[in-house]
Coordinates of N, CA and C in Angstrom, one line a residue:
X526 N 107.5 -53.4 70.7 CA 107.8 -52.9 69.4 C 106.5 -52.8 68.6
X527 N 106.0 -51.6 68.4 CA 104.8 -51.5 67.5 C 105.2 -50.7 66.3
X528 N 105.9 -51.4 65.3 CA 106.2 -50.7 64.1 C 105.1 -50.8 63.1
X529 N 104.0 -51.4 63.4 CA 102.9 -51.6 62.5 C 102.3 -50.3 62.0
X530 N 102.4 -49.2 62.9 CA 101.8 -48.0 62.5 C 102.9 -46.9 62.4
X531 N 103.4 -46.7 61.1 CA 104.5 -45.8 60.9 C 104.1 -44.4 61.2
X532 N 102.8 -44.0 61.3 CA 102.5 -42.6 61.6 C 102.3 -42.4 63.0
X533 N 102.4 -43.5 63.8 CA 102.1 -43.3 65.3 C 103.3 -42.7 66.0
X534 N 103.0 -42.1 67.2 CA 104.0 -41.7 68.1 C 104.9 -40.5 67.5
X535 N 106.2 -40.6 67.9 CA 107.1 -39.5 67.6 C 107.3 -39.2 66.1
X536 N 107.0 -40.1 65.2 CA 107.4 -39.9 63.8 C 106.3 -39.1 63.0
X537 N 105.2 -38.8 63.7 CA 104.1 -38.1 62.9 C 104.6 -36.8 62.3
X538 N 105.4 -36.1 63.1 CA 105.9 -34.8 62.6 C 106.8 -35.0 61.4
X539 N 107.7 -36.0 61.5 CA 108.6 -36.3 60.5 C 107.9 -36.7 59.2
X540 N 106.9 -37.5 59.4 CA 106.1 -37.9 58.2 C 105.4 -36.7 57.6
X541 N 104.9 -35.8 58.4 CA 104.3 -34.6 57.8 C 105.4 -33.8 57.0
X542 N 106.6 -33.8 57.5 CA 107.7 -33.1 56.8 C 107.9 -33.7 55.5
X543 N 107.9 -35.1 55.4 CA 108.1 -35.7 54.1 C 107.0 -35.4 53.2
X544 N 105.7 -35.5 53.7 CA 104.6 -35.2 52.8 C 104.6 -33.8 52.3
X545 N 105.0 -32.9 53.2 CA 105.0 -31.5 52.8 C 106.0 -31.3 51.7
X546 N 107.2 -31.9 51.9 CA 108.2 -31.7 50.9 C 107.8 -32.4 49.5
X547 N 107.1 -33.5 49.7 CA 106.7 -34.2 48.5 C 105.6 -33.4 47.7
X548 N 104.7 -32.8 48.5 CA 103.6 -32.0 47.9 C 104.2 -30.8 47.2
X549 N 105.1 -30.2 47.9 CA 105.7 -29.0 47.4 C 106.4 -29.3 46.0
X550 N 107.2 -30.4 46.1 CA 107.9 -30.8 44.8 C 106.9 -31.1 43.7
X551 N 105.9 -31.9 44.1 CA 104.9 -32.3 43.1 C 104.2 -31.1 42.5
X552 N 103.8 -30.2 43.3 CA 103.1 -29.1 42.8 C 104.0 -28.2 41.9
X553 N 105.3 -28.1 42.3 CA 106.2 -27.3 41.5 C 106.4 -27.9 40.1
X554 N 106.7 -29.2 40.2 CA 107.0 -29.9 38.9 C 105.7 -30.1 38.0
X555 N 104.6 -30.3 38.7 CA 103.4 -30.4 37.9 C 103.1 -29.1 37.2
X556 N 103.3 -28.0 37.9 CA 103.1 -26.7 37.3 C 103.9 -26.6 36.0
X557 N 105.2 -27.1 36.2 CA 106.1 -27.0 35.0 C 105.7 -28.1 34.0
X558 N 105.3 -29.2 34.4 CA 105.1 -30.4 33.5 C 103.7 -30.3 32.9
X559 N 102.7 -29.6 33.5 CA 101.4 -29.6 33.0 C 101.3 -28.5 31.9
X560 N 100.1 -28.2 31.6 CA 99.9 -27.2 30.5 C 99.9 -25.8 31.1
X561 N 100.1 -25.7 32.5 CA 100.0 -24.4 33.1 C 101.4 -23.8 33.4
X562 N 102.3 -24.0 32.6 CA 103.7 -23.5 32.8 C 103.6 -22.0 32.8
X563 N 104.5 -21.3 33.5 CA 104.4 -19.9 33.5 C 104.7 -19.3 32.2
X564 N 104.1 -18.1 31.9 CA 104.4 -17.4 30.7 C 105.8 -17.2 30.4
X565 N 106.6 -16.9 31.4 CA 108.1 -16.7 31.2 C 108.7 -18.0 30.6
X566 N 108.3 -19.1 31.1 CA 108.9 -20.4 30.7 C 108.5 -20.7 29.2
X567 N 107.3 -20.4 28.8 CA 106.9 -20.6 27.4 C 107.7 -19.7 26.6
X568 N 107.9 -18.4 27.0 CA 108.7 -17.5 26.2 C 110.1 -18.0 26.1
X569 N 110.7 -18.4 27.2 CA 112.1 -18.9 27.1 C 112.3 -20.0 26.2
X570 N 111.3 -21.0 26.3 CA 111.3 -22.2 25.4 C 111.2 -21.8 24.0
X571 N 110.3 -20.9 23.7 CA 110.1 -20.5 22.3 C 111.3 -19.8 21.7
X572 N 111.9 -18.9 22.5 CA 113.1 -18.2 22.0 C 114.3 -19.2 21.8
X573 N 114.4 -20.1 22.8 CA 115.5 -21.0 22.7 C 115.4 -21.9 21.5
X574 N 114.2 -22.4 21.1 CA 114.0 -23.2 19.9 C 114.2 -22.4 18.7
X575 N 113.7 -21.2 18.6 CA 113.8 -20.4 17.4 C 115.3 -19.9 17.2
X576 N 116.1 -19.9 18.3 CA 117.5 -19.6 18.1 C 118.2 -20.7 17.4
X577 N 117.6 -21.9 17.4 CA 118.3 -23.0 16.7 C 117.9 -23.0 15.2
X578 N 116.6 -22.8 14.9 CA 116.1 -22.8 13.6 C 114.7 -22.2 13.5
X579 N 114.3 -21.7 12.4 CA 112.9 -21.2 12.2 C 111.9 -22.4 12.3
X580 N 110.8 -22.2 12.9 CA 109.8 -23.3 13.1 C 108.4 -22.7 13.0
X581 N 107.4 -23.6 12.8 CA 106.0 -23.1 12.9 C 105.5 -23.5 14.3
X582 N 104.4 -23.0 14.7 CA 103.9 -23.2 16.1 C 103.8 -24.6 16.5
X583 N 103.3 -25.5 15.6 CA 103.1 -26.9 16.0 C 104.4 -27.5 16.2
X584 N 105.4 -27.2 15.4 CA 106.8 -27.8 15.6 C 107.3 -27.4 17.0
X585 N 107.1 -26.1 17.4 CA 107.6 -25.7 18.7 C 106.9 -26.5 19.8
X586 N 105.6 -26.7 19.7 CA 104.9 -27.5 20.8 C 105.5 -28.9 20.8
X587 N 105.7 -29.5 19.6 CA 106.2 -30.9 19.6 C 107.6 -31.0 20.1
X588 N 108.4 -30.0 19.7 CA 109.8 -30.0 20.2 C 109.9 -29.9 21.7
X589 N 109.1 -29.0 22.3 CA 109.1 -28.8 23.8 C 108.7 -30.1 24.4
X590 N 107.7 -30.8 23.9 CA 107.2 -32.0 24.5 C 108.3 -33.1 24.4
X591 N 108.9 -33.2 23.2 CA 109.9 -34.2 23.0 C 111.1 -34.0 23.9
X592 N 111.6 -32.8 23.9 CA 112.8 -32.5 24.7 C 112.6 -32.6 26.2
X593 N 111.4 -32.4 26.6 CA 111.1 -32.6 28.1 C 110.7 -34.0 28.4
X594 N 110.9 -34.9 27.4 CA 110.6 -36.3 27.6 C 109.1 -36.5 27.9
X595 N 108.3 -35.6 27.3 CA 106.8 -35.8 27.5 C 106.3 -35.1 28.8
X596 N 107.3 -34.6 29.6 CA 106.9 -34.0 30.9 C 106.2 -32.7 30.7
X597 N 106.4 -32.0 29.7 CA 105.8 -30.7 29.5 C 105.3 -30.5 28.1
X598 N 104.0 -30.4 27.9 CA 103.4 -30.1 26.6 C 102.6 -28.8 26.7
X599 N 103.2 -27.7 26.3 CA 102.5 -26.5 26.4 C 101.3 -26.5 25.4
X600 N 100.2 -25.9 25.7 CA 99.1 -25.8 24.9 C 99.2 -24.8 23.8
X601 N 98.5 -25.0 22.7 CA 98.5 -24.0 21.6 C 98.1 -22.7 22.2
X602 N 97.2 -22.7 23.2 CA 96.7 -21.5 23.8 C 97.7 -20.7 24.6
X603 N 98.9 -21.4 24.9 CA 100.0 -20.6 25.5 C 101.1 -20.3 24.5
X604 N 101.3 -21.2 23.5 CA 102.4 -20.9 22.6 C 102.1 -19.9 21.5
X605 N 100.9 -19.9 20.9 CA 100.6 -19.0 19.9 C 100.5 -17.5 20.4
X606 N 99.8 -17.3 21.5 CA 99.8 -15.9 22.0 C 101.2 -15.4 22.4
X607 N 102.1 -16.3 22.8 CA 103.5 -15.9 23.1 C 104.2 -15.6 21.8
X608 N 104.0 -16.4 20.8 CA 104.6 -16.0 19.5 C 104.1 -14.7 19.0
X609 N 102.8 -14.4 19.1 CA 102.2 -13.2 18.7 C 102.8 -12.0 19.5
X610 N 103.0 -12.2 20.8 CA 103.6 -11.1 21.6 C 105.0 -10.9 21.2
X611 N 105.8 -11.9 21.0 CA 107.2 -11.8 20.5 C 107.2 -11.1 19.2
X612 N 106.3 -11.4 18.3 CA 106.2 -10.7 17.0 C 105.9 -9.2 17.2
X613 N 104.9 -8.9 18.1 CA 104.6 -7.5 18.3 C 105.8 -6.8 18.9
X614 N 106.6 -7.5 19.7 CA 107.7 -6.8 20.4 C 108.9 -6.7 19.4
X615 N 108.8 -7.4 18.2 CA 109.9 -7.3 17.3 C 111.0 -8.3 17.5
X616 N 110.7 -9.3 18.4 CA 111.8 -10.3 18.6 C 111.7 -11.5 17.6
X617 N 110.5 -11.6 17.0 CA 110.3 -12.7 16.1 C 109.6 -12.2 14.8
X618 N 110.0 -12.8 13.7 CA 109.3 -12.6 12.4 C 108.4 -13.7 12.1
X619 N 107.3 -13.4 11.5 CA 106.4 -14.5 11.1 C 106.2 -14.4 9.6
X620 N 106.5 -15.5 8.9 CA 106.4 -15.5 7.4 C 105.4 -16.6 7.0
X621 N 104.5 -16.3 6.1 CA 103.6 -17.2 5.6 C 104.3 -18.2 4.6
X622 N 104.1 -19.5 4.8 CA 104.7 -20.5 3.9 C 103.7 -21.7 3.9
X623 N 103.2 -22.0 2.7 CA 102.3 -23.1 2.5 C 101.1 -23.0 3.5
X624 N 100.6 -21.8 3.7 CA 99.5 -21.6 4.6 C 99.8 -21.7 6.1
X625 N 101.1 -21.8 6.4 CA 101.5 -21.9 7.8 C 102.4 -20.7 8.0
X626 N 102.4 -20.2 9.3 CA 103.3 -19.2 9.6 C 104.6 -19.8 10.2
X627 N 105.7 -19.4 9.6 CA 107.0 -19.9 10.0 C 107.6 -18.8 10.8
X628 N 108.0 -19.1 12.1 CA 108.6 -18.0 13.0 C 110.1 -18.1 13.0
X629 N 110.7 -17.0 13.0 CA 112.2 -17.0 13.1 C 112.6 -15.8 14.0
X630 N 113.7 -15.8 14.6 CA 114.2 -14.7 15.4 C 114.7 -13.5 14.5
X631 N 114.3 -12.3 15.0 CA 114.9 -11.1 14.4 C 116.2 -10.9 15.0
X632 N 116.9 -9.8 14.6 CA 118.2 -9.4 15.2 C 117.9 -9.1 16.7
X633 N 116.8 -8.4 17.0 CA 116.5 -8.1 18.4 C 116.3 -9.4 19.2
X634 N 115.6 -10.3 18.6 CA 115.4 -11.6 19.2 C 116.6 -12.3 19.5
X635 N 117.6 -12.3 18.6 CA 118.9 -12.9 18.8 C 119.6 -12.3 20.0
X636 N 119.5 -10.9 20.0 CA 120.2 -10.2 21.1 C 119.6 -10.6 22.5
X637 N 118.2 -10.7 22.5 CA 117.6 -11.1 23.7 C 118.0 -12.5 24.2
X638 N 118.2 -13.4 23.2 CA 118.6 -14.8 23.6 C 120.1 -14.7 24.1
X639 N 120.9 -13.9 23.4 CA 122.3 -13.8 23.8 C 122.5 -13.2 25.2
X640 N 121.7 -12.1 25.4 CA 121.8 -11.4 26.7 C 121.3 -12.2 27.9
X641 N 120.1 -12.8 27.7 CA 119.6 -13.5 28.8 C 120.1 -14.9 28.8
X642 N 120.5 -15.4 30.0 CA 120.8 -16.8 30.1 C 119.5 -17.6 30.2
X643 N 119.0 -17.9 29.0 CA 117.7 -18.6 29.0 C 117.7 -19.9 29.8
X644 N 116.8 -20.1 30.7 CA 116.7 -21.4 31.3 C 115.5 -22.1 30.7
X645 N 115.8 -23.2 30.0 CA 114.7 -23.9 29.4 C 114.4 -25.2 30.2
X646 N 113.1 -25.5 30.2 CA 112.6 -26.6 31.1 C 113.2 -27.9 30.8
X647 N 113.7 -28.1 29.6 CA 114.2 -29.5 29.3 C 115.7 -29.6 29.5
X648 N 116.4 -28.5 30.0 CA 117.8 -28.6 30.2 C 118.2 -28.2 31.7
X649 N 119.2 -28.9 32.2 CA 119.6 -28.4 33.5 C 120.2 -27.0 33.4
X650 N 120.2 -26.2 34.4 CA 120.7 -24.9 34.3 C 122.2 -25.0 34.0
X651 N 122.7 -24.1 33.2 CA 124.1 -24.1 32.8 C 124.4 -24.9 31.6
X652 N 123.4 -25.0 30.7 CA 123.7 -25.6 29.4 C 123.3 -27.1 29.3
X653 N 123.7 -27.7 28.2 CA 123.3 -29.1 28.0 C 124.2 -30.0 28.8
X654 N 123.6 -31.1 29.1 CA 124.3 -32.2 29.8 C 124.4 -33.4 28.9
X655 N 125.3 -34.3 29.2 CA 125.4 -35.5 28.3 C 124.1 -36.3 28.4
X656 N 123.4 -36.3 29.5 CA 122.3 -37.2 29.6 C 121.1 -36.8 28.7
X657 N 120.9 -35.6 28.4 CA 119.8 -35.2 27.5 C 118.5 -35.6 28.1
X658 N 117.4 -35.3 27.3 CA 116.1 -35.8 27.7 C 115.4 -35.2 28.8
X659 N 115.4 -33.9 28.9 CA 114.5 -33.2 29.9 C 114.6 -33.8 31.3
X660 N 115.8 -33.8 31.8 CA 116.0 -34.6 33.0 C 115.4 -33.9 34.3
X661 N 115.4 -32.6 34.4 CA 115.1 -32.0 35.7 C 113.7 -32.3 36.2
X662 N 112.7 -31.9 35.4 CA 111.3 -32.2 35.8 C 111.1 -33.7 36.1
X663 N 111.6 -34.5 35.3 CA 111.5 -36.0 35.5 C 112.1 -36.4 36.8
X664 N 113.3 -35.9 37.0 CA 114.0 -36.3 38.3 C 113.3 -35.8 39.5
X665 N 112.7 -34.6 39.4 CA 111.9 -34.1 40.5 C 110.7 -34.9 40.8
X666 N 110.0 -35.3 39.8 CA 108.8 -36.2 40.0 C 109.2 -37.5 40.5
X667 N 110.3 -38.1 40.0 CA 110.8 -39.4 40.6 C 111.2 -39.3 42.0
X668 N 111.8 -38.2 42.4 CA 112.2 -38.0 43.8 C 111.0 -37.9 44.7
X669 N 110.0 -37.2 44.2 CA 108.7 -37.0 45.0 C 108.1 -38.4 45.1
X670 N 108.1 -39.2 44.1 CA 107.5 -40.6 44.1 C 108.2 -41.4 45.1
X671 N 109.6 -41.4 45.1 CA 110.4 -42.2 46.1 C 110.1 -41.7 47.5
X672 N 110.0 -40.4 47.7 CA 109.7 -39.9 49.1 C 108.3 -40.4 49.5
X673 N 107.4 -40.4 48.6 CA 106.0 -40.8 48.9 C 106.0 -42.3 49.3
X674 N 106.8 -43.1 48.6 CA 106.9 -44.5 48.9 C 107.4 -44.7 50.3
X675 N 108.5 -44.0 50.6 CA 109.0 -44.2 52.0 C 108.0 -43.7 53.0
X676 N 107.3 -42.7 52.7 CA 106.2 -42.2 53.6 C 105.1 -43.2 53.8
X677 N 104.8 -43.9 52.8 CA 103.7 -44.9 52.9 C 104.2 -46.2 53.6
X678 N 105.4 -46.7 53.3 CA 105.7 -48.0 53.7 C 106.9 -48.1 54.6
X679 N 107.6 -46.9 54.9 CA 108.8 -47.0 55.7 C 108.5 -47.0 57.2
X680 N 109.5 -47.5 57.9 CA 109.5 -47.5 59.4 C 109.7 -46.0 59.8
X681 N 109.4 -45.7 61.1 CA 109.7 -44.3 61.6 C 111.1 -43.9 61.3
X682 N 112.0 -44.8 61.5 CA 113.5 -44.5 61.3 C 113.7 -44.2 59.9
X683 N 113.2 -45.0 59.0 CA 113.4 -44.8 57.5 C 112.8 -43.4 57.1
X684 N 111.6 -43.1 57.7 CA 111.0 -41.8 57.4 C 111.9 -40.7 57.8
X685 N 112.4 -40.8 59.0 CA 113.3 -39.8 59.6 C 114.5 -39.6 58.6
X686 N 115.1 -40.7 58.2 CA 116.2 -40.7 57.3 C 115.9 -40.0 56.0
X687 N 114.7 -40.3 55.5 CA 114.2 -39.7 54.2 C 114.1 -38.2 54.3
X688 N 113.6 -37.8 55.5 CA 113.4 -36.3 55.7 C 114.8 -35.7 55.6
X689 N 115.8 -36.3 56.3 CA 117.2 -35.8 56.3 C 117.7 -35.7 54.8
X690 N 117.5 -36.8 54.1 CA 117.9 -36.8 52.7 C 117.3 -35.7 51.9
X691 N 116.0 -35.5 52.0 CA 115.3 -34.4 51.3 C 115.8 -33.1 51.6
X692 N 116.1 -32.9 53.0 CA 116.6 -31.6 53.4 C 118.0 -31.3 52.9
X693 N 118.8 -32.4 52.9 CA 120.1 -32.2 52.3 C 120.1 -31.9 50.8
X694 N 119.2 -32.6 50.1 CA 119.1 -32.4 48.7 C 118.7 -31.0 48.4
X695 N 117.7 -30.5 49.2 CA 117.3 -29.1 49.0 C 118.4 -28.1 49.2
X696 N 119.2 -28.3 50.3 CA 120.4 -27.5 50.6 C 121.4 -27.5 49.4
X697 N 121.6 -28.7 48.9 CA 122.6 -28.9 47.8 C 122.1 -28.1 46.5
X698 N 120.8 -28.2 46.2 CA 120.3 -27.6 45.0 C 120.5 -26.1 45.2
X699 N 120.2 -25.5 46.3 CA 120.3 -24.1 46.5 C 121.8 -23.7 46.4
X700 N 122.7 -24.6 46.9 CA 124.1 -24.2 46.9 C 124.6 -24.2 45.4
X701 N 124.0 -25.0 44.6 CA 124.4 -25.0 43.1 C 124.1 -23.6 42.6
X702 N 122.9 -23.1 42.9 CA 122.5 -21.8 42.4 C 123.4 -20.7 43.0
X703 N 123.8 -20.9 44.2 CA 124.7 -19.9 44.9 C 126.0 -19.8 44.2
X704 N 126.5 -20.9 43.6 CA 127.8 -20.9 43.0 C 127.8 -20.0 41.7
X705 N 126.6 -19.9 41.1 CA 126.4 -19.2 39.8 C 127.0 -17.8 39.8

């Protein structure tokens, strides 16, 4: 029995599978959690917040950070150009108030929000859940960490089991989307 080297022998491929899954998860969630979120996500987040109430740019950044549990803090360099673009497109109004621009949705902006099922990074798809607190990116990062832990310290059998769990989780996530 030489369990001392979990990467030895037949399990190397399985371990690679775990690492690949972990890396993929990590890069996806870091893209979302870091300052490099896609333009579309910033736009969705801005529209979703302004649908609730008028805000200025700094409030929008703070709200996104708060609601994502600190997992996503868009930079001013991504939020303000998005606000400007939305204003140019006529989706958002900007009014000067105490030296600050307060942004609010126009009628066109409200229609865009109503028409598109906005997916916002701090909410699970399909609306709010009781748990609150930006759970998806956080859950993804925690899953990646758990998988990495198994990869580092697990026996070949545990690693194999972890690969099966990750593959099952991926299938289940896609089946959730398929039901939509």
